[in-house]
Coordinates of C-alpha atoms in Angstrom, one line a residue:
D1 CA 78.5 123.9 90.3
S2 CA 78.9 121.4 93.2
L3 CA 80.7 118.3 94.3
E4 CA 77.6 116.2 93.4
S5 CA 77.7 117.3 89.9
C6 CA 81.4 116.1 89.6
L7 CA 80.7 112.7 91.3
G8 CA 82.1 109.7 89.4
N9 CA 83.1 111.9 86.4
R10 CA 86.8 111.6 85.9
E11 CA 86.8 114.3 83.1
L12 CA 85.8 116.9 85.7
Y13 CA 88.8 116.3 87.9
E14 CA 90.3 119.8 87.1
S15 CA 86.9 121.6 87.6
C16 CA 86.4 119.7 90.9
L17 CA 89.8 120.7 92.2
I18 CA 89.1 124.4 91.6
L19 CA 85.7 123.9 93.5
I20 CA 87.6 122.0 96.3
R21 CA 90.1 124.7 96.8
E22 CA 87.3 127.4 97.0
Q23 CA 85.6 125.2 99.7
I24 CA 88.8 124.7 101.6
K25 CA 89.2 128.4 101.9
E26 CA 85.7 128.7 103.1
K27 CA 85.4 125.9 105.4
G28 CA 89.0 124.6 106.2
I29 CA 90.5 121.3 105.3
D30 CA 89.3 119.3 108.3
K31 CA 85.7 120.2 107.8
L32 CA 85.7 119.5 104.1
V33 CA 87.4 116.0 104.5
K34 CA 84.8 115.2 107.1
E35 CA 82.0 116.3 104.9
V36 CA 83.2 114.3 101.9
L37 CA 83.8 111.1 103.8
N38 CA 80.6 111.2 105.6
Q39 CA 78.5 112.2 102.5
Y40 CA 80.1 109.7 100.2
P41 CA 81.4 106.8 102.3
L42 CA 80.3 104.3 99.7
G43 CA 83.1 105.5 97.4
M44 CA 85.9 104.6 99.6
S45 CA 87.1 101.5 97.6
S46 CA 87.1 103.3 94.2
G47 CA 90.3 102.8 92.3
L48 CA 91.2 99.8 94.4
F49 CA 91.1 101.8 97.6
H50 CA 93.4 104.4 96.2
V51 CA 91.0 107.3 96.8
L52 CA 91.1 106.4 100.6
I53 CA 94.9 105.7 100.6
R54 CA 95.8 109.0 98.8
L55 CA 93.5 111.0 101.1
A56 CA 95.1 109.5 104.2
Y57 CA 98.6 110.2 103.0
A58 CA 97.7 113.7 102.1
V59 CA 96.0 114.5 105.5
E60 CA 99.0 113.0 107.3
G61 CA 101.4 115.1 105.2
A62 CA 99.5 118.3 105.7
E63 CA 99.7 117.7 109.5
L64 CA 103.5 117.8 109.0
E65 CA 103.8 120.5 106.5
E66 CA 101.3 123.3 105.7
K67 CA 102.5 123.5 102.0
L68 CA 101.1 119.9 101.5
E69 CA 97.6 121.0 102.0
E70 CA 97.3 121.2 98.2
E71 CA 97.7 117.4 98.2
V72 CA 94.6 117.2 100.4
A73 CA 92.7 119.2 97.8
R74 CA 93.9 117.1 95.0
A75 CA 93.1 113.8 97.0
L76 CA 89.5 115.0 97.6
A77 CA 89.1 115.9 93.9
Y78 CA 90.2 112.4 93.1
Y79 CA 87.9 110.8 95.8
I80 CA 84.9 112.7 94.2
T81 CA 85.6 112.2 90.5
A82 CA 86.7 108.5 90.8
Y83 CA 83.6 107.6 92.9
R84 CA 82.2 104.3 92.2
E85 CA 79.5 103.2 94.7
A86 CA 79.7 100.1 96.9
G87 CA 77.0 98.3 98.8
V88 CA 76.9 97.5 102.5
L89 CA 76.5 93.9 103.8
T90 CA 74.5 93.6 107.1
R91 CA 74.8 89.9 108.2
H92 CA 76.9 89.8 111.3
I93 CA 79.1 86.7 112.0
P94 CA 81.5 85.8 114.9
I95 CA 85.1 86.5 113.9
S96 CA 85.8 82.9 114.5
D97 CA 83.7 82.0 111.5
I98 CA 85.5 84.4 109.1
F99 CA 87.5 81.7 107.1
N100 CA 84.5 79.2 106.8
E101 CA 82.2 82.0 105.6
M102 CA 84.7 83.4 103.1
N103 CA 85.3 80.0 101.7
R104 CA 81.5 79.5 101.5
L105 CA 81.3 82.6 99.3
V106 CA 84.2 81.7 97.1
G107 CA 82.8 78.2 96.4
H108 CA 79.2 79.3 95.8
K109 CA 78.4 78.2 92.2
K110 CA 76.0 81.1 91.4
I111 CA 78.4 83.7 92.6
K112 CA 81.3 82.1 90.6
K113 CA 79.1 82.1 87.5
L114 CA 78.0 85.7 88.0
L115 CA 81.7 86.7 88.2
E116 CA 82.6 84.7 85.2
T117 CA 80.1 86.5 83.0
Q118 CA 81.5 90.0 83.7
P119 CA 84.1 91.4 81.3
S120 CA 85.9 93.6 83.8
T121 CA 86.7 93.9 87.6
G122 CA 84.5 97.0 87.8
K123 CA 81.5 95.2 86.2
Q124 CA 82.1 92.2 88.6
M125 CA 82.0 94.5 91.6
K126 CA 78.8 96.2 90.4
A127 CA 77.2 92.9 89.7
L128 CA 78.0 91.6 93.2
Y129 CA 76.5 94.7 94.8
E130 CA 73.3 94.2 92.8
N131 CA 73.1 90.4 93.4
K132 CA 70.7 89.2 96.2
I133 CA 72.6 86.1 96.9
F134 CA 75.9 88.0 97.6
M135 CA 74.1 90.7 99.6
E136 CA 72.5 88.0 101.8
L137 CA 75.5 85.6 102.2
G138 CA 78.1 88.2 102.5
F139 CA 79.1 89.3 106.0
V140 CA 80.4 91.9 108.3
L141 CA 81.9 91.0 111.8
E142 CA 80.8 91.1 115.3
G143 CA 82.8 92.4 118.2
S144 CA 84.6 95.5 119.3
E145 CA 86.2 97.8 116.8
E146 CA 89.7 96.4 117.6
E147 CA 88.5 92.8 117.4
K148 CA 87.0 93.4 114.1
I149 CA 90.0 95.1 112.6
E150 CA 92.2 92.3 113.9
G151 CA 89.8 89.8 112.5
L152 CA 90.1 91.4 109.1
I153 CA 93.8 91.5 109.2
S154 CA 93.9 87.8 110.2
L155 CA 91.9 87.0 107.0
L156 CA 94.0 89.1 104.7
L157 CA 97.5 88.3 105.7
P158 CA 97.6 84.6 104.9
V159 CA 96.1 85.0 101.6
F160 CA 98.6 87.7 100.7
D161 CA 101.6 85.6 101.9
L162 CA 100.4 82.9 99.6
S163 CA 99.4 85.0 96.5
S164 CA 101.3 88.3 96.7
S165 CA 98.0 89.7 95.1
I166 CA 98.0 93.4 94.5
V167 CA 94.2 93.5 95.4
V168 CA 94.9 91.9 98.8
L169 CA 97.8 94.2 99.3
H170 CA 95.6 97.3 98.6
C171 CA 93.0 95.8 101.0
I172 CA 95.6 96.0 103.7
T173 CA 97.0 99.4 102.8
G174 CA 93.5 100.6 102.5
L175 CA 92.7 99.4 106.0
H176 CA 95.6 101.4 107.3
A177 CA 94.2 104.5 105.4
L178 CA 90.7 103.9 106.9
V179 CA 92.2 103.7 110.4
N180 CA 94.2 107.0 109.9
L181 CA 91.0 108.8 108.9
K182 CA 88.9 107.4 111.7
E183 CA 88.4 110.8 113.4
Y184 CA 86.7 112.2 110.3
F185 CA 83.9 109.6 110.2
D186 CA 80.7 110.3 112.3
D187 CA 80.0 106.7 112.5
F188 CA 83.4 104.6 112.2
E189 CA 81.5 101.3 112.9
N190 CA 79.4 101.9 109.7
A191 CA 82.4 103.0 107.9
F192 CA 84.3 99.8 108.7
D193 CA 81.2 97.7 107.6
I194 CA 81.4 99.4 104.3
Y195 CA 85.1 98.7 104.2
I196 CA 84.8 95.0 104.8
T197 CA 82.0 94.8 102.3
C198 CA 84.4 96.4 99.7
C199 CA 87.2 94.0 100.7
I200 CA 85.1 90.9 100.3
A201 CA 83.9 92.1 97.0
H202 CA 87.3 92.8 95.8
L203 CA 88.7 89.5 97.0
L204 CA 85.9 87.6 95.2
T205 CA 87.1 89.1 91.9
V206 CA 90.5 87.4 92.2
E207 CA 90.6 83.9 91.2
D208 CA 92.4 81.0 93.0
L209 CA 93.0 82.8 96.4
T210 CA 93.1 80.3 99.4
Y211 CA 91.7 81.3 102.8
H212 CA 93.0 79.6 106.0
E213 CA 94.1 80.3 109.5
P214 CA 97.5 82.1 109.7
D215 CA 100.6 80.2 110.6
K216 CA 101.8 81.1 114.0
N217 CA 104.9 79.2 113.9
S218 CA 107.4 81.8 112.3
E219 CA 110.7 83.0 113.0
P220 CA 110.9 86.2 115.0
L221 CA 111.6 89.3 113.0
N222 CA 112.7 92.8 113.9
W223 CA 111.1 96.0 112.5
D224 CA 114.5 97.8 112.4
E225 CA 115.8 95.0 110.1
I226 CA 112.5 95.0 108.0
I227 CA 112.6 98.8 107.5
A228 CA 116.4 98.7 106.6
L229 CA 115.6 96.1 103.9
C230 CA 112.6 98.1 102.7
L231 CA 114.7 101.2 102.1
T232 CA 116.7 99.4 99.5
S233 CA 113.6 98.8 97.5
R234 CA 112.4 101.0 94.6
D235 CA 109.1 99.4 94.4
V236 CA 106.4 101.9 95.6
H237 CA 104.0 99.0 96.7
T238 CA 106.8 97.5 98.8
I239 CA 107.3 100.8 100.5
K240 CA 103.7 101.6 101.1
F241 CA 102.9 98.0 102.3
T242 CA 105.8 98.0 104.8
Y243 CA 104.7 101.4 106.1
S244 CA 101.2 100.1 106.5
C245 CA 102.2 96.9 108.3
H246 CA 104.4 98.8 110.6
E247 CA 101.7 101.3 111.6
L248 CA 99.1 98.6 112.0
Y249 CA 101.5 96.6 114.1
Q250 CA 102.0 99.7 116.4
R251 CA 98.2 99.7 117.0
Y252 CA 97.2 96.0 117.1
N253 CA 100.6 94.1 117.7
I254 CA 99.8 91.3 115.3
E255 CA 103.1 89.4 114.5
G256 CA 101.9 88.3 111.1
L257 CA 102.3 92.0 110.0
K258 CA 106.1 91.6 110.3
R259 CA 106.2 88.4 108.3
S260 CA 104.0 89.8 105.5
A261 CA 106.2 92.9 105.2
H262 CA 109.3 90.8 105.1
K263 CA 108.0 88.6 102.5
K264 CA 106.9 91.4 100.3
I265 CA 110.5 92.9 100.5
T266 CA 112.4 89.7 100.2
G267 CA 110.0 87.6 98.1
K268 CA 110.5 84.7 100.6

């Protein structure tokens, strides 16, 4: 009967898709994407950010080819039926404190114990959002929109380079998706605060990640060479990650994005 009745119920995907198609005919794609993202922003990290990533790809594709509008409908149905609600952290910290604060969370004995007692990643995430200590010690960033996005990238790239964690990879490709969907959010600043909350919660579920300042002494790399290397890969995550790093680089000009993309492709 409604999107609300399908929320978080994966078995209703096909029914939800029918409903989405009807609403697209009535309202148009842009209006419906806007409605879903603003009504259900706490679901943006569902499926390890895949709901957001798939929607961003679909919207971008539909702008290039009208026949790909069906992919937007499918992405919206996925976003609704895969919905898992996040929390929102409210403590603002300077970007310069991001590594110290992240290590403080990682090393907190009560948070570690909480995570150890949960049988799955999903339950770990839920427990974090319901935990007073995490919600008080967790953080979002101070600064302008660009500064905050650059700050999050600076946190994520070094830990990915060391770990090659699939969770960290999706935190980066998900950020690219969020930025691509910016125009659909009524309050992008709030959307970003939700996003960084989701990132921190996801990162805490991965054991043995190390957080430190990025290494700025690296060999210069060329995007043409990186993309040529990427095109030899058959790994979908390598292609997605390289694409995200390239697009984020165009906006924020962070050299570490080149290094991380090259490392994902070559393994070194």
